[in-house]
JSON list of C-alpha atoms in Angstrom, two decimals:
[
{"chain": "A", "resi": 601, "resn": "UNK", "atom": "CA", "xyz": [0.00, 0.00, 0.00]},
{"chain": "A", "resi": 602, "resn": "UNK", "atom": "CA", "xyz": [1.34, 3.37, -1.06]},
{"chain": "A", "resi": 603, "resn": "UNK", "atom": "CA", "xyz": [0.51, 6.54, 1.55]},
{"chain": "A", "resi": 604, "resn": "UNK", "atom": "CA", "xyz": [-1.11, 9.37, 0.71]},
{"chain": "A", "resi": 605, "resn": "UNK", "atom": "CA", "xyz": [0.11, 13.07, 2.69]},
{"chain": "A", "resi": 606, "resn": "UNK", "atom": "CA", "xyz": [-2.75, 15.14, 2.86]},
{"chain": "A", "resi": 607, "resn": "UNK", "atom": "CA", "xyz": [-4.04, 17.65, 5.37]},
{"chain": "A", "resi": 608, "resn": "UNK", "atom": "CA", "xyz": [-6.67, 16.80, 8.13]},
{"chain": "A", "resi": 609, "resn": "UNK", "atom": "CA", "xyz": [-9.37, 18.14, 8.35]},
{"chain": "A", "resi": 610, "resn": "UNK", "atom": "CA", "xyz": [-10.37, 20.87, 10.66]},
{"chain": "A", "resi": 611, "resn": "UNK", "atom": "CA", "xyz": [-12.98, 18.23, 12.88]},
{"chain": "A", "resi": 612, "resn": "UNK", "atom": "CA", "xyz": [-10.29, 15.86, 12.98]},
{"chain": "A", "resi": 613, "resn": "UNK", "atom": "CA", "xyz": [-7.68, 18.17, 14.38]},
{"chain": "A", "resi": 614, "resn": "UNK", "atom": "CA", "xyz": [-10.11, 19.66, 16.92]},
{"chain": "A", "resi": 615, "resn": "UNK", "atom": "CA", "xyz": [-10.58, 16.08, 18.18]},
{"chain": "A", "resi": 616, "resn": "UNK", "atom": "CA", "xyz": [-7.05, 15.42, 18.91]},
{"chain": "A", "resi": 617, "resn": "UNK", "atom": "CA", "xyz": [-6.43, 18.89, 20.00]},
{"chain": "A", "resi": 618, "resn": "UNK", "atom": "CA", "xyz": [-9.47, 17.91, 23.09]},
{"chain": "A", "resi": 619, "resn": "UNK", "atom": "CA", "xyz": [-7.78, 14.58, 23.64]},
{"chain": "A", "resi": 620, "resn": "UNK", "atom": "CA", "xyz": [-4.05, 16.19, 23.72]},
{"chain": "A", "resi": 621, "resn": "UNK", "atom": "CA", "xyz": [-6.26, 19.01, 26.04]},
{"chain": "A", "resi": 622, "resn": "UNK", "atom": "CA", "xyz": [-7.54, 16.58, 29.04]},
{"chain": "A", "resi": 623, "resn": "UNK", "atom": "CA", "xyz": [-3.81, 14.86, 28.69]},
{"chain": "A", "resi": 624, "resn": "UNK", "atom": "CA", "xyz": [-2.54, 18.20, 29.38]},
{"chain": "A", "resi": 625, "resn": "UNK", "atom": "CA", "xyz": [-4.50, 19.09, 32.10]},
{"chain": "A", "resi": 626, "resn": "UNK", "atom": "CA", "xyz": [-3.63, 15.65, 33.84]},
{"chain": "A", "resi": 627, "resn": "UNK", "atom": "CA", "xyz": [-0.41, 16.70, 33.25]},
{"chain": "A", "resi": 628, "resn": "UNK", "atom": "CA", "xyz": [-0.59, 19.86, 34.87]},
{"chain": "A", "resi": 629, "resn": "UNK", "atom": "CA", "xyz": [-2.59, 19.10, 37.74]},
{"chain": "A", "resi": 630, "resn": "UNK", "atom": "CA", "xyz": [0.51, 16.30, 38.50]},
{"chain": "A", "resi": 631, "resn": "UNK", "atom": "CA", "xyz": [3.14, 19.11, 38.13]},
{"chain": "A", "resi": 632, "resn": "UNK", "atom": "CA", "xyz": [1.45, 21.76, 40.48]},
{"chain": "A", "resi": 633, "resn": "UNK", "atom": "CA", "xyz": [1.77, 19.19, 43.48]},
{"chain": "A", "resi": 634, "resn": "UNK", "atom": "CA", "xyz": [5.88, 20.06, 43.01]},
{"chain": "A", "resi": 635, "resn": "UNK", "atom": "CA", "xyz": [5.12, 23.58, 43.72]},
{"chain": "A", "resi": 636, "resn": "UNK", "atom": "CA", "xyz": [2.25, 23.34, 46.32]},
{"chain": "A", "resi": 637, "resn": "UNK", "atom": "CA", "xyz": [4.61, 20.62, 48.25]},
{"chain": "A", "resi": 638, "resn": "UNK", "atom": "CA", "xyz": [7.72, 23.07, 48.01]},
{"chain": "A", "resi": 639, "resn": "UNK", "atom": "CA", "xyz": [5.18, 25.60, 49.19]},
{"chain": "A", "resi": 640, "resn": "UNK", "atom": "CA", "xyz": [5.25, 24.09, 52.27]},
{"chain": "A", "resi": 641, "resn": "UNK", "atom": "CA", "xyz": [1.31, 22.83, 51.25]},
{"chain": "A", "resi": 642, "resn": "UNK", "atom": "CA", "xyz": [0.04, 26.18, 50.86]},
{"chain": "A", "resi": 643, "resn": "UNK", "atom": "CA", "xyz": [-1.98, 26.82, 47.76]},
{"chain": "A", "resi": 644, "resn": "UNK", "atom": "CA", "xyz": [-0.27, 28.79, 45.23]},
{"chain": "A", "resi": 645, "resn": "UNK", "atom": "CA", "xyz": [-2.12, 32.26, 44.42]},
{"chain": "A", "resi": 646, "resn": "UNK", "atom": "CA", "xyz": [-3.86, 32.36, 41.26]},
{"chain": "A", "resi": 647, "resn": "UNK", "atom": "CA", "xyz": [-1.79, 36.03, 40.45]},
{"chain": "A", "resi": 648, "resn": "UNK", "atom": "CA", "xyz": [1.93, 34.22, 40.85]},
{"chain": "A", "resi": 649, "resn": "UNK", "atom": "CA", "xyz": [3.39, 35.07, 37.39]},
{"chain": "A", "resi": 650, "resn": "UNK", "atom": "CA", "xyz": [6.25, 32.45, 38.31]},
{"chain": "A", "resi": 651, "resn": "UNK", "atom": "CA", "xyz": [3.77, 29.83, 38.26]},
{"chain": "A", "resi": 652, "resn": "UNK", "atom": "CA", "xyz": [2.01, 30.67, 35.38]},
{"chain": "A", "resi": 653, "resn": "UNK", "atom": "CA", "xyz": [5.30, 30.86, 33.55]},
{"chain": "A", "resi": 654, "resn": "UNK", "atom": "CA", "xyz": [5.73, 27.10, 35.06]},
{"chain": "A", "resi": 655, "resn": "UNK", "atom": "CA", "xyz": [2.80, 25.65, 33.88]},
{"chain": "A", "resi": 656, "resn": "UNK", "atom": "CA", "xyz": [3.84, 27.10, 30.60]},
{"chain": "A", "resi": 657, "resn": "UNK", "atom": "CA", "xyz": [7.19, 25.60, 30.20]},
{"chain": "A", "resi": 658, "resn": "UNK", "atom": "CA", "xyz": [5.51, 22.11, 31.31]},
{"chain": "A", "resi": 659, "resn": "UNK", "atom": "CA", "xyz": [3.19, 22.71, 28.69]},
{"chain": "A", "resi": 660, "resn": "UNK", "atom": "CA", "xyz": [5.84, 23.21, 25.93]},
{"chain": "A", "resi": 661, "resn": "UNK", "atom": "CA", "xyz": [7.83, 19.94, 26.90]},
{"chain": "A", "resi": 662, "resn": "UNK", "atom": "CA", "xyz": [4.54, 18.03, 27.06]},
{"chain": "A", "resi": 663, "resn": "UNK", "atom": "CA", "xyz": [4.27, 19.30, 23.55]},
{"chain": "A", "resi": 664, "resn": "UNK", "atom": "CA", "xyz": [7.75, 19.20, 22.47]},
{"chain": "A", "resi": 665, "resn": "UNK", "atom": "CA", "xyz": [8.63, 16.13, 23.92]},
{"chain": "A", "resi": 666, "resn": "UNK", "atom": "CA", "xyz": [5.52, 14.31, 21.28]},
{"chain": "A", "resi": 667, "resn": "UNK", "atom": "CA", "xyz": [6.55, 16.15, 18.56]},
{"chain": "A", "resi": 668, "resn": "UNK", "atom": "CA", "xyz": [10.58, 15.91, 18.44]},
{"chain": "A", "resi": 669, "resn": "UNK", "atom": "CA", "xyz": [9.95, 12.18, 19.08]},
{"chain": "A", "resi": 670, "resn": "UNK", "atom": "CA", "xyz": [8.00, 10.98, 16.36]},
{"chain": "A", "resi": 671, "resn": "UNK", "atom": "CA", "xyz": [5.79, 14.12, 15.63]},
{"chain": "A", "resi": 672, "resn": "UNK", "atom": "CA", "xyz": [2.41, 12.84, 17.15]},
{"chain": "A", "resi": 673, "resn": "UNK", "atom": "CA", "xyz": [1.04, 13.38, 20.51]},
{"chain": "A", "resi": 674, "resn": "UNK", "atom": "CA", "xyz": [-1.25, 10.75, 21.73]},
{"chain": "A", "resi": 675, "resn": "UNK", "atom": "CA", "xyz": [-4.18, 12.70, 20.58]},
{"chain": "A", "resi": 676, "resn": "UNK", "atom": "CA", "xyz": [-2.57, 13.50, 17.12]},
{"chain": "A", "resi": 677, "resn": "UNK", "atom": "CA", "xyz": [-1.87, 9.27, 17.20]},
{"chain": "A", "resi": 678, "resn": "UNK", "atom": "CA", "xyz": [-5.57, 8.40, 18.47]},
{"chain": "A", "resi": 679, "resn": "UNK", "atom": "CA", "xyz": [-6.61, 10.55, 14.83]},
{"chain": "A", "resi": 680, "resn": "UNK", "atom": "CA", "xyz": [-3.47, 9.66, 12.57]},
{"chain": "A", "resi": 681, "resn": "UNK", "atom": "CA", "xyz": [-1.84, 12.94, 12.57]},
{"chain": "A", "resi": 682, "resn": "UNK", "atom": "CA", "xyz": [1.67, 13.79, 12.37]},
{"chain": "A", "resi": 683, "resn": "UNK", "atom": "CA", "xyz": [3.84, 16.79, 12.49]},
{"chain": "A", "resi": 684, "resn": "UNK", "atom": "CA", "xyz": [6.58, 17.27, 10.01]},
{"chain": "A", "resi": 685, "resn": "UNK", "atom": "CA", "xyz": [9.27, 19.53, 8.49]},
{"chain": "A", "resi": 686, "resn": "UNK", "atom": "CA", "xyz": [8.70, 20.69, 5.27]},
{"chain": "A", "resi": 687, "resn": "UNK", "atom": "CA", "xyz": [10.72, 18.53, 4.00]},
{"chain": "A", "resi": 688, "resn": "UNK", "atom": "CA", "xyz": [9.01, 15.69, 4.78]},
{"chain": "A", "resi": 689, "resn": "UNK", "atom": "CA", "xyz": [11.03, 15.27, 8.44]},
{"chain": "A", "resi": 690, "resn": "UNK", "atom": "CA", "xyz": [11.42, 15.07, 11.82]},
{"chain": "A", "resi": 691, "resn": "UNK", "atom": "CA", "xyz": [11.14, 18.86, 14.09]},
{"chain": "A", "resi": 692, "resn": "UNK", "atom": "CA", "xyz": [13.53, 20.47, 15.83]},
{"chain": "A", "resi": 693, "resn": "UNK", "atom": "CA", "xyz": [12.78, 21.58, 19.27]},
{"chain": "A", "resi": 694, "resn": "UNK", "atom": "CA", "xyz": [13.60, 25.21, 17.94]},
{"chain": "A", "resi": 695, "resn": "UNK", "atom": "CA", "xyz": [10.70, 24.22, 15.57]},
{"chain": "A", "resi": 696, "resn": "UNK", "atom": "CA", "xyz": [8.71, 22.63, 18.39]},
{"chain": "A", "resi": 697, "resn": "UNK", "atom": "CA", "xyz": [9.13, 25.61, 20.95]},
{"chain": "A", "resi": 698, "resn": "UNK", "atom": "CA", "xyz": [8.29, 28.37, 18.03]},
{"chain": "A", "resi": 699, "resn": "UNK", "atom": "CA", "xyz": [5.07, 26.35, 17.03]},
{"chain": "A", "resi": 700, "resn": "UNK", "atom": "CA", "xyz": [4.40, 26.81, 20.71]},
{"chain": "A", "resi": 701, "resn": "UNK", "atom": "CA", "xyz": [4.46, 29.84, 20.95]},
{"chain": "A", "resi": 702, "resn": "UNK", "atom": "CA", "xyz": [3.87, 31.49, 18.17]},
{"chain": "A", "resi": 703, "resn": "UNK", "atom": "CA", "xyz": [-0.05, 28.39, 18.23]},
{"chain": "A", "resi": 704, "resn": "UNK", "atom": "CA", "xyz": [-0.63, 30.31, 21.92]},
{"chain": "A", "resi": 705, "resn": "UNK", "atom": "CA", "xyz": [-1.51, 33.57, 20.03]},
{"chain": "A", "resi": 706, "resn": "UNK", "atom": "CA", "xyz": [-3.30, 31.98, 16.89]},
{"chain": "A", "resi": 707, "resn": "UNK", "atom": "CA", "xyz": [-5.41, 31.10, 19.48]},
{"chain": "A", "resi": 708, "resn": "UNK", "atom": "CA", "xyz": [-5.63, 34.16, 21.79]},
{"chain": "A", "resi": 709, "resn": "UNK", "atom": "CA", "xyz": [-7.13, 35.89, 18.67]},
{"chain": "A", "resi": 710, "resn": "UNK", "atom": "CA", "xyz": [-10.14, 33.79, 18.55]},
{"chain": "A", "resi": 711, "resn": "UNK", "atom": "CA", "xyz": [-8.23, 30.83, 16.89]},
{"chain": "A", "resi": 712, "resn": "UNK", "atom": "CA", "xyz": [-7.74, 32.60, 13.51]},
{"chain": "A", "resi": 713, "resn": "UNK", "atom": "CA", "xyz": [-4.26, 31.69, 13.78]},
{"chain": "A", "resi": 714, "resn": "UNK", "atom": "CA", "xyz": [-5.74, 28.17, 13.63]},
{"chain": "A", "resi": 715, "resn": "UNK", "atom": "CA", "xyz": [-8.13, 28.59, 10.94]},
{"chain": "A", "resi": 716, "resn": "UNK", "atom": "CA", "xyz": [-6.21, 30.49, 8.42]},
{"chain": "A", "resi": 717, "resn": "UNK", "atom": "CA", "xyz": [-4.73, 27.54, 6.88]},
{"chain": "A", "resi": 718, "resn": "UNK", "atom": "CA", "xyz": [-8.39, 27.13, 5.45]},
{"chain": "A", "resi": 719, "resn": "UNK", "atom": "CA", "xyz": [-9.05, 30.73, 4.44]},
{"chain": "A", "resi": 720, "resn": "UNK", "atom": "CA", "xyz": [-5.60, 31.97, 4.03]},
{"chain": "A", "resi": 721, "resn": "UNK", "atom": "CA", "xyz": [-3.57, 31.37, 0.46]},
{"chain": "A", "resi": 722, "resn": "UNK", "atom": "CA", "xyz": [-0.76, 29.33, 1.78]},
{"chain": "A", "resi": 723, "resn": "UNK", "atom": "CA", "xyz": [-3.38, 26.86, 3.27]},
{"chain": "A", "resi": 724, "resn": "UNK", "atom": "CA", "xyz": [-0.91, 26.74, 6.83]},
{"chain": "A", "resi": 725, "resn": "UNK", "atom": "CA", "xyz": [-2.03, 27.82, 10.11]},
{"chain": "A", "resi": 726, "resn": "UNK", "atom": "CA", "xyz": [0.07, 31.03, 12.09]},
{"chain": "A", "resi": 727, "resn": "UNK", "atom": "CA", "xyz": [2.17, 28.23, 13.64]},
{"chain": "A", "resi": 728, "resn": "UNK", "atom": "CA", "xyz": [2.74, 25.91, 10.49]},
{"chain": "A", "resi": 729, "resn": "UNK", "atom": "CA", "xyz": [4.40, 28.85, 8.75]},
{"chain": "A", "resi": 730, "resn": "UNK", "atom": "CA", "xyz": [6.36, 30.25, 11.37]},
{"chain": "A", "resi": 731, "resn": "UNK", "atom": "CA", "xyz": [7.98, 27.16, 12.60]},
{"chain": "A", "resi": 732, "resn": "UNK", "atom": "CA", "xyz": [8.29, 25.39, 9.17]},
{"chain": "A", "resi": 733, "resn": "UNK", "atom": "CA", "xyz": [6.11, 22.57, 9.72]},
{"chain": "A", "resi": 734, "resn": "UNK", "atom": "CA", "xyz": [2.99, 21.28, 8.53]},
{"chain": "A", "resi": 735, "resn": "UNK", "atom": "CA", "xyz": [0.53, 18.46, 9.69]},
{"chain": "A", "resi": 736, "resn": "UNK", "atom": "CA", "xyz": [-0.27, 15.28, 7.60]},
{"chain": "A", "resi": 737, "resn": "UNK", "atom": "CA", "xyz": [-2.53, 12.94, 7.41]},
{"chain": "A", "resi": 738, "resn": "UNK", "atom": "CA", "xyz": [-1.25, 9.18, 6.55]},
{"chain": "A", "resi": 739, "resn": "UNK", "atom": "CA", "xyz": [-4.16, 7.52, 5.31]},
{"chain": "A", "resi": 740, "resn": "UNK", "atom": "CA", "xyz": [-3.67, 3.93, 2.91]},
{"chain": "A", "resi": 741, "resn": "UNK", "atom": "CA", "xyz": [-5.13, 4.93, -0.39]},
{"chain": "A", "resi": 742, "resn": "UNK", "atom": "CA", "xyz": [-7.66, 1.92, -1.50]},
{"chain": "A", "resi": 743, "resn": "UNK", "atom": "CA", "xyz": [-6.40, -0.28, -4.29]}
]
């Protein structure tokens, strides 16, 4: 069988972004017990920019971490998605932590960042072009 690299499709990147989403949040809510216990266990206030900027650099080698090492997360896996180069390889973690980044504000402006690879002419999201990757979908073409 021969693959086929096309892009998913906007439902089945949402889905994997929700299952990556509730992975995440397991995620988190196991790394704030290292602050909470080193707080002596006090709850950390919600206005602490240092934790904030925590949870954030968890997030990033959650995300990281999936992509530099085989470009799926278990979500992207769960809906046979994978993150590539342009070339056709592996990311950097350069790549990974400017997709990161730069996929925080595509969001923050009402996910247009996210949806521009549908309405925009390069048909890549914010994050795709800025980092130089793109997401395929591996599908088995039928015989």
């Amino acid at each position: 069988m021969t693959q086929s690299n096309t892009r998913p499709g906007p439902l089945r990147q949402l889905m994997a972004m929700l299952y990556d989403f509730m992975l995440l949040l397991s995620v988190l809510l196991l790394a704030t017990v290292i602050p909470v216990v080193l707080n002596g266990g006090e709850a950390i206030h919600s206005g602490n920019p240092l934790f904030f900027f925590y949870l954030l650099l968890v997030s990033l080698f959650f995300y990281g971490w999936f992509w530099t090492h085989g470009g799926q997360t278990l979500g992207m896996r769960a809906w046979k998605i994978y993150l590539v180069g342009q070339s056709q390889v592996s990311i950097s973690w350069k790549q990974a932590g400017t997709r990161f980044t730069v996929a925080i504000f595509s969001w923050l402006f009402l996910g247009l960042g996210f949806w521009w690879q549908w309405i925009g002419k390069e048909k890549q999201s914010w994050h795709d072009v800025m980092s130089g990757t793109q997401l395929i979908l591996n599908k088995p073409e039928k015989r």
